[in-house]
Coordinates of C-alpha atoms in Angstrom, one line a residue:
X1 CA -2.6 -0.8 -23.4
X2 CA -6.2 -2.1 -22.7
X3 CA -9.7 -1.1 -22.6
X4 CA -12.1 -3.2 -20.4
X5 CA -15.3 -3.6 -22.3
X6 CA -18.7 -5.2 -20.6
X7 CA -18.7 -8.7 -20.7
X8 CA -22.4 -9.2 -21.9
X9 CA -22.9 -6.2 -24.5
X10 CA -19.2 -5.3 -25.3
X11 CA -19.6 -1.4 -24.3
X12 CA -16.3 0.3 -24.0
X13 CA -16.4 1.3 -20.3
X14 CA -13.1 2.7 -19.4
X15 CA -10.3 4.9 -21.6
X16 CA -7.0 3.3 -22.9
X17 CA -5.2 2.0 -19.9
X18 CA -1.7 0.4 -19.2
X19 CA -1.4 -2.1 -16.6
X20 CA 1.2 -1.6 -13.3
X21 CA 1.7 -3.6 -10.1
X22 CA -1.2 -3.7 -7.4
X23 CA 0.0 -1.1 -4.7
X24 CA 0.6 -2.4 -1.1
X25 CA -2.1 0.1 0.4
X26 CA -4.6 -0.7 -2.3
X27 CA -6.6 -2.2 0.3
X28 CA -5.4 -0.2 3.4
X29 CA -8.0 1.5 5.8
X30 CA -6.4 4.3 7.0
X31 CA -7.1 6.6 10.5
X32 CA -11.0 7.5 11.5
X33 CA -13.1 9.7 9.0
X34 CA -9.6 10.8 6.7
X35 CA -10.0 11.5 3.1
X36 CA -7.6 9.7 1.3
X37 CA -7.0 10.6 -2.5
X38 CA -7.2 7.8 -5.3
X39 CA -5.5 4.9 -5.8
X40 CA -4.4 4.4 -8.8
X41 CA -3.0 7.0 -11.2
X42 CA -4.7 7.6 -14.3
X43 CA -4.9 6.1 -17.4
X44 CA -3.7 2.9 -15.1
X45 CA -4.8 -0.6 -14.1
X46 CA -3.7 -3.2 -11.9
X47 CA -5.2 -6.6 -10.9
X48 CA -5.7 -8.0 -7.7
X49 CA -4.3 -11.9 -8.1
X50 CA -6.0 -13.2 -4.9
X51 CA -9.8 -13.1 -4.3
X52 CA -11.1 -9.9 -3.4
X53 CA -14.8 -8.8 -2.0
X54 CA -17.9 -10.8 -1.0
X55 CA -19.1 -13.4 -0.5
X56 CA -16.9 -13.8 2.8
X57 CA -16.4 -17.1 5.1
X58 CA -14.7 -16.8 8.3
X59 CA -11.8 -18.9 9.6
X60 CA -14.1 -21.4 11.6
X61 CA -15.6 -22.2 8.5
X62 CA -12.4 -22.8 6.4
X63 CA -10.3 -26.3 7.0
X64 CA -6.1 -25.4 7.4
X65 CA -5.6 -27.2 4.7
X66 CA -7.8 -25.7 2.2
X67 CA -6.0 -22.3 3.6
X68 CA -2.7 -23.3 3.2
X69 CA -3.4 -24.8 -0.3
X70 CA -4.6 -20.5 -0.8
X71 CA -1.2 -19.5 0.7
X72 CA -2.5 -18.6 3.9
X73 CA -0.9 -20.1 6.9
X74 CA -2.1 -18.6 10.1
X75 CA -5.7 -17.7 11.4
X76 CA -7.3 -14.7 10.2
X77 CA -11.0 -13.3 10.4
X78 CA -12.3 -14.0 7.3
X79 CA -11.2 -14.9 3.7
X80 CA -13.1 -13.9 0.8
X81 CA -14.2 -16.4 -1.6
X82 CA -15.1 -13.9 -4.4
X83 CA -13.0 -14.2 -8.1
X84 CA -9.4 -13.6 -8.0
X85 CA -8.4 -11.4 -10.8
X86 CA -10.2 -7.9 -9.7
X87 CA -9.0 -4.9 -11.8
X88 CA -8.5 -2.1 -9.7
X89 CA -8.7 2.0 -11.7
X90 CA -9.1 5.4 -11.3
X91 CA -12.7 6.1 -10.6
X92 CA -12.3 9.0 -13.7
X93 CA -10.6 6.6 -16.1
X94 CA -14.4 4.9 -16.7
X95 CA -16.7 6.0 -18.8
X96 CA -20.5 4.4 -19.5
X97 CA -21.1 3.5 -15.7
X98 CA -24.2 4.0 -13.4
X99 CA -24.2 3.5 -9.8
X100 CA -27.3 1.1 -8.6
X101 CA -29.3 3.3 -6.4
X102 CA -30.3 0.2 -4.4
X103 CA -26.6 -0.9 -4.0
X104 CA -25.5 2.4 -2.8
X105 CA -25.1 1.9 1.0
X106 CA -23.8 -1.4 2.1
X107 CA -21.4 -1.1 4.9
X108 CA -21.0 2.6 4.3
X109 CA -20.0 5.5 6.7
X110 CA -19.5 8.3 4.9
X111 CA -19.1 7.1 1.7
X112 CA -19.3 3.8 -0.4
X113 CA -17.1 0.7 0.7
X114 CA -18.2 -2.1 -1.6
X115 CA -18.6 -4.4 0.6
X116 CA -22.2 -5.2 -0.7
X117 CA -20.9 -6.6 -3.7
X118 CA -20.9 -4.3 -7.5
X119 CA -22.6 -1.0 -7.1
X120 CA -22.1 0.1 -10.5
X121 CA -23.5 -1.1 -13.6
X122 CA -23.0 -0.8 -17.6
X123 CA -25.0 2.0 -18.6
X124 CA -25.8 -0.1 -22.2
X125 CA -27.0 -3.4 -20.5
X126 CA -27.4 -2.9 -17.0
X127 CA -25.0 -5.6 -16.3
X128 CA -23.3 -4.9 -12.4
X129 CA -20.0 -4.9 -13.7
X130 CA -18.0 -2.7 -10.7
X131 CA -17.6 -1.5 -6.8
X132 CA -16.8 2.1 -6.4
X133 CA -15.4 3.2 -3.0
X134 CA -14.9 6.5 -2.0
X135 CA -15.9 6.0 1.6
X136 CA -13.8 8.3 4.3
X137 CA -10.7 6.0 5.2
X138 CA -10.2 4.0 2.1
X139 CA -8.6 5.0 -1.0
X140 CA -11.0 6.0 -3.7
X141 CA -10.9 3.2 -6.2
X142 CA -13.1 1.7 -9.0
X143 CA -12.9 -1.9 -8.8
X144 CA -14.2 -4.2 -11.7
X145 CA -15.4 -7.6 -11.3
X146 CA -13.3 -10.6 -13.3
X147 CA -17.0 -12.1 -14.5
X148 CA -18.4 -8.8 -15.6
X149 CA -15.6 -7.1 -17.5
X150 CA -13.1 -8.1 -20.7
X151 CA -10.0 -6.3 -21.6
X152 CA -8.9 -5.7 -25.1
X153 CA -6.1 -4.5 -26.5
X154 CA -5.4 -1.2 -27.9
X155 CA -3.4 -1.5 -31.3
X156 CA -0.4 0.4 -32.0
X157 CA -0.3 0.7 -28.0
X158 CA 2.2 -1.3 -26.6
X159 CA 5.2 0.1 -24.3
X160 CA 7.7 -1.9 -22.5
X161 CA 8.0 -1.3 -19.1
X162 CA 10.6 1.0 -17.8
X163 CA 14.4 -0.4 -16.6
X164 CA 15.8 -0.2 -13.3
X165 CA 18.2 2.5 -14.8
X166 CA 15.1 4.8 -16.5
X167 CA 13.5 4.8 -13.1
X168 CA 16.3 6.0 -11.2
X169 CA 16.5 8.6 -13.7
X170 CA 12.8 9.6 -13.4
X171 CA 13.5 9.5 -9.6
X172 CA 10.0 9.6 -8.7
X173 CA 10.0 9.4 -4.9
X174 CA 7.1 8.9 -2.6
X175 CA 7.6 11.6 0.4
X176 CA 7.5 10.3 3.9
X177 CA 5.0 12.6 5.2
X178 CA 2.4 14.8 4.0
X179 CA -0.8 16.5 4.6
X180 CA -3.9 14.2 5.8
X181 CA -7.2 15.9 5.3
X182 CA -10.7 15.1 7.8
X183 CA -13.7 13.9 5.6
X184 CA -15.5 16.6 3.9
X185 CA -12.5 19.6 3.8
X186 CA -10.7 21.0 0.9
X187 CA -7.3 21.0 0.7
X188 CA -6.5 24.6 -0.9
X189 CA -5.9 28.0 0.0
X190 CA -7.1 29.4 3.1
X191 CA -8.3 25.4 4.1
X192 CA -4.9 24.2 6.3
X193 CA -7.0 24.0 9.4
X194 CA -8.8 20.7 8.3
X195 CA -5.5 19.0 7.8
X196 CA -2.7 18.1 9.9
X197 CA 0.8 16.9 8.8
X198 CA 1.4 13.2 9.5
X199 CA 3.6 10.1 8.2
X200 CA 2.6 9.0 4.6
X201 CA -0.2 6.3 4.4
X202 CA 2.0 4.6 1.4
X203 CA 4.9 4.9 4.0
X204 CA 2.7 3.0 6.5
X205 CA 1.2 0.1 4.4
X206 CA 4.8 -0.2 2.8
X207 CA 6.7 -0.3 6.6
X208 CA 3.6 -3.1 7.2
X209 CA 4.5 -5.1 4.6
X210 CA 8.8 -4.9 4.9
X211 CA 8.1 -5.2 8.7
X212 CA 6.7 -9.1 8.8
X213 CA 9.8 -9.6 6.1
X214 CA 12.1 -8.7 8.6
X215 CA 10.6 -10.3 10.9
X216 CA 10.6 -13.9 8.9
X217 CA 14.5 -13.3 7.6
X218 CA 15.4 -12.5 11.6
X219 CA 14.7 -16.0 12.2
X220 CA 14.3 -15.0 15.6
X221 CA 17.8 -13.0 16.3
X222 CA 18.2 -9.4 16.7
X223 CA 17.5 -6.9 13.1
X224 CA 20.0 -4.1 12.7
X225 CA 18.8 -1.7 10.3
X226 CA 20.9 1.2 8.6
X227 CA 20.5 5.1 10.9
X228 CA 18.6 7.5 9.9
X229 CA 14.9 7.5 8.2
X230 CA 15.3 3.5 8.1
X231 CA 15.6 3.6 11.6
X232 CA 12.9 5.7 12.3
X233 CA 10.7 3.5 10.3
X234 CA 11.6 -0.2 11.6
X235 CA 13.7 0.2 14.3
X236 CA 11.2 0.5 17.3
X237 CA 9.2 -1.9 16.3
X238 CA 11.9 -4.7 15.6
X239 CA 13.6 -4.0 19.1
X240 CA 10.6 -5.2 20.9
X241 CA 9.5 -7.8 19.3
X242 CA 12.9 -9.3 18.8
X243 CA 15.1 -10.5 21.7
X244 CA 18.3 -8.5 22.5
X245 CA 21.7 -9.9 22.5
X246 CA 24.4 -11.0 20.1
X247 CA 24.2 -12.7 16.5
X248 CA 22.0 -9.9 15.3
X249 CA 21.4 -9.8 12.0
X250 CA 22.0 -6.8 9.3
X251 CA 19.8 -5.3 7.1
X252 CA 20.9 -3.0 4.5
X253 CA 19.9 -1.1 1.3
X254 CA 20.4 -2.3 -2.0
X255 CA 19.1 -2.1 -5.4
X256 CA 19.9 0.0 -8.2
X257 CA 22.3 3.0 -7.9
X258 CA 23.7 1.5 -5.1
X259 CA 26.8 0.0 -3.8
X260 CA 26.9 -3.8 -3.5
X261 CA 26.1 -5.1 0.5
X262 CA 28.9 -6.8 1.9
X263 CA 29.2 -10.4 2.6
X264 CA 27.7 -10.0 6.6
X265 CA 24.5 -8.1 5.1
X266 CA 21.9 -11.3 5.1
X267 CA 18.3 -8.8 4.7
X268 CA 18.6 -6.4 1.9
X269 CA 15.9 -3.5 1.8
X270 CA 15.5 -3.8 -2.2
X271 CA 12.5 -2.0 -4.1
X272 CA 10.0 -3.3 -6.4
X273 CA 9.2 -2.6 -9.9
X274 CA 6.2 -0.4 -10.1
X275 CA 4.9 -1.4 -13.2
X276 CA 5.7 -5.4 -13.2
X277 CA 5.6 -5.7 -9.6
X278 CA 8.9 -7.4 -9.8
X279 CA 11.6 -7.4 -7.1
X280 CA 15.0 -6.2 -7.5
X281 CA 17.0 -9.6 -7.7
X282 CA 20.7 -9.3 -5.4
X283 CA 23.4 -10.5 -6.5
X284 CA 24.0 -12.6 -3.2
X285 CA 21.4 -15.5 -3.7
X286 CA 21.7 -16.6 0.0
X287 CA 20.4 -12.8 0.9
X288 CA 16.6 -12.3 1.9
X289 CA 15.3 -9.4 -0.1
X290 CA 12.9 -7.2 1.7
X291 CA 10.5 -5.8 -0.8
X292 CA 9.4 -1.9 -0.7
X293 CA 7.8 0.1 -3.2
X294 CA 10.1 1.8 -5.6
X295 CA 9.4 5.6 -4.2
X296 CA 9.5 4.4 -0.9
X297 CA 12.8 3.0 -1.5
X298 CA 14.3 5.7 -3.2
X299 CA 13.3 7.9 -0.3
X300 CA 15.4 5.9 2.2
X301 CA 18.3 5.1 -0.5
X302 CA 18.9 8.5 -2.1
X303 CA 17.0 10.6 0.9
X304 CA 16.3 14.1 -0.1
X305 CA 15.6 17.3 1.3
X306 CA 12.2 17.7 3.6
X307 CA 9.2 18.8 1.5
X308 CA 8.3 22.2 1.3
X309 CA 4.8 23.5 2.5
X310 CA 3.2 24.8 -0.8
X311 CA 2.4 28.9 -0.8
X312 CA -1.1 29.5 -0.9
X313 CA -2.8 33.1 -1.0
X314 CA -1.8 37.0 -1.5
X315 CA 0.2 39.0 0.8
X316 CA -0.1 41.8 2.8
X317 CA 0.7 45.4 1.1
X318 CA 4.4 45.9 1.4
X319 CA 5.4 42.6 1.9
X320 CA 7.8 40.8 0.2
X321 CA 7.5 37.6 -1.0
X322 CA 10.1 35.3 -0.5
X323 CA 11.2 32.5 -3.0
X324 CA 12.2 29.6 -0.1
X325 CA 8.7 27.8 0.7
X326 CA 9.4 26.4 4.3
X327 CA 9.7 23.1 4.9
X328 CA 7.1 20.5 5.7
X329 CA 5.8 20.1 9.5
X330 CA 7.5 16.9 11.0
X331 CA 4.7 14.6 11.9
X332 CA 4.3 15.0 16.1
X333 CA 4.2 11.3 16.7
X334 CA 6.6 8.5 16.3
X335 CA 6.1 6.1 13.0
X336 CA 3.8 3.1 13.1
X337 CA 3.6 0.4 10.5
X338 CA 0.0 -0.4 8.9
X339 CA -1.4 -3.3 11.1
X340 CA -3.6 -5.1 8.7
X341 CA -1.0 -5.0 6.2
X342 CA 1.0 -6.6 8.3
X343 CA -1.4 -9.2 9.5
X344 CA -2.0 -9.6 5.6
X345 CA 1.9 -10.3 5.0
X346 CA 2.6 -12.0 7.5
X347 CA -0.2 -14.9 7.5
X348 CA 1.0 -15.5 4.0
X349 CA 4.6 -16.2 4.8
X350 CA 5.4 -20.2 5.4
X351 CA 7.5 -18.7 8.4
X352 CA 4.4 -17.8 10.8
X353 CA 4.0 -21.5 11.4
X354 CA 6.8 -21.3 13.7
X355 CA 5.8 -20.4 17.6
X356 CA 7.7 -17.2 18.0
X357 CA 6.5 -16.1 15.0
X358 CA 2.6 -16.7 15.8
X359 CA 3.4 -15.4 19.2
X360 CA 4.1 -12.2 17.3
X361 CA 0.8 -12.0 15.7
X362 CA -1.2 -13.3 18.6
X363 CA -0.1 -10.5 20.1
X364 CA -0.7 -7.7 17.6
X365 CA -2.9 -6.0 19.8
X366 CA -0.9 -5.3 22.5
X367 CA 1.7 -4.1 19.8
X368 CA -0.9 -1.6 18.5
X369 CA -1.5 -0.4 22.4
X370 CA 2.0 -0.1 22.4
X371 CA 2.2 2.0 19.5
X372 CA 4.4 0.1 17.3
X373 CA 1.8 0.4 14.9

């Protein structure tokens, strides 16, 4: 474990912390004026490996080369040319922060984006040392900058990170829907009629991400994916942007718990390790392994019963109450995959060079019109 200290006075500014894998939707904008809840869970860190936040430079300005040599290998609006190595934390986890009234409103809507660069600063020194965001559409986050923060270690801390075997047992899943609240309402009793069921944002970001795999182990043939909640998730899109007819191939679960894929099963759906990041290795070298976030992928391996809608308030004299909360609303429109991270996978694998591939993405818009995503 870790606490991040100021860089120029050495002020404690956070509480112990552990670090875990950067999540898929960390930077995910999500819907028109929703509130989404924070990112990370506390007493949590993760950090962000590519450059992250201003100053920006858009694509006419960058040479291919100078891209590519960044892992990025198909045109895309702009690339930030701030630090790598952001640390990303629970906005509650800090402690001897100020927000910079001046700093407060760049690129804002509702809320604070950080797009104006750090809009907090060390209480001790005054040293900018962090963006909060909390704007509507964005997941609330404090994010600290690599130049104005240290981490030191914690002693008598340490924990190895949790096995394959001690996560299945924890069998923390993420659910595939849930309730989505507008800006400003309060989700509690007697508040439902500011929110409306809909398909999980994780669900979204992680189907973005998985989605531009598939696409790059299709090498151009037809993707079949397993029935059921798989199907609802990837199956759509995949059908129309991949040609029909023969030689499809398979894509199947694997990972812990489950059986081993047969030999014909050439895309495996495997999950990541939410603390290291790390990706479930298959047995089958030759395989491409799709990666999803562990809750997401225990959802789709071990599926479990819908969610229940949580009781809120009394009940009328007389009434009895009964035990069996009902189950979640189904969302009322058909799944779409995260866009942008898609765009974001995708330009990053070596396999958008090839023309069907960059037809694909040249043509994300019409896929969006299309509902896809």
């Amino acid at each position: 474990m870790f606490v991040f200290v100021c860089a120029r006075c050495g002020a404690e500014l956070t509480i112990p912390l552990s670090q875990v894998a950067v999540p898929v939707h960390a930077h995910q904008k999500y819907g028109n004026g929703t509130q989404l809840p924070v990112l990370m869970e506390s007493g949590t860190f993760a950090v962000e490996s590519e450059p992250w936040g201003p100053p920006w430079r858009k694509w006419e300005e960058i040479n291919p080369d100078e891209a590519a040599a960044r892992g990025v290998y198909a045109p895309v609006y702009a690339l930030s040319d701030g630090a790598p190595g952001a640390t990303v934390i629970a906005p509650g986890d800090a402690h001897g922060t100020v927000l910079i009234p001046e700093n407060r409103g760049g690129g804002y809507c509702c809320g604070l984006d950080g797009t104006a660069g750090p809009n907090v600063a060390c209480v001790a020194c005054a040293l900018p040392v962090a963006s909060r965001i909390d704007d509507c559409s964005l997941w609330q986050a404090m994010w600290l900058a690599p130049s104005a923060v240290r981490r030191l270690p914690v002693d008598g801390a340490d924990a190895a990170p949790h096995s394959w075997a001690e996560l299945m047992a924890e069998g923390k899943g993420t659910p595939p829907f849930e309730p989505i609240a507008a800006w400003g309402s309060r989700l509690g009793a007697g508040h439902w009629s500011n929110h409306w069921w809909s398909w999980s944002p994780q669900w979204e970001a992680a189907a973005g991400r998985a989605l531009a795999h598939l696409l790059a182990a299709s090498e151009g043939r037809p993707v079949m994916v397993p029935d059921g909640l798989a199907a609802e998730v990837f199956r759509r899109a995949l059908d129309a942007m991949l040609p029909a007819g023969p030689h499809a191939r398979r894509a199947v679960l694997a990972g812990p718990g489950r059986p081993a894929p047969d030999g014909d099963a050439g895309i495996l759906l495997v999950p990541t390790h939410p603390q290291t990041g790390e990706v479930w290795a298959p047995a089958d070298p030759t395989a491409y392994p799709v990666p999803l976030p562990f809750g997401v992928w225990l959802w789709l391996a071990f599926p479990e019963p819908d969610p229940p809608v949580p009781t809120s308030g009394g009940l009328p004299d007389g009434v009895l109450r009964d035990d069996f909360d009902p189950p979640a609303p189904r969302p009322r429109h058909l799944f779409r995959a995260d866009p942008e991270t898609f765009r974001h996978t995708l330009v990053r694998l070596p396999a958008v060079r090839s023309p069907w591939l960059r037809e694909i993405l040249d043509n994300l818009t019409q896929h969006m019109r299309a509902g896809y995503f």
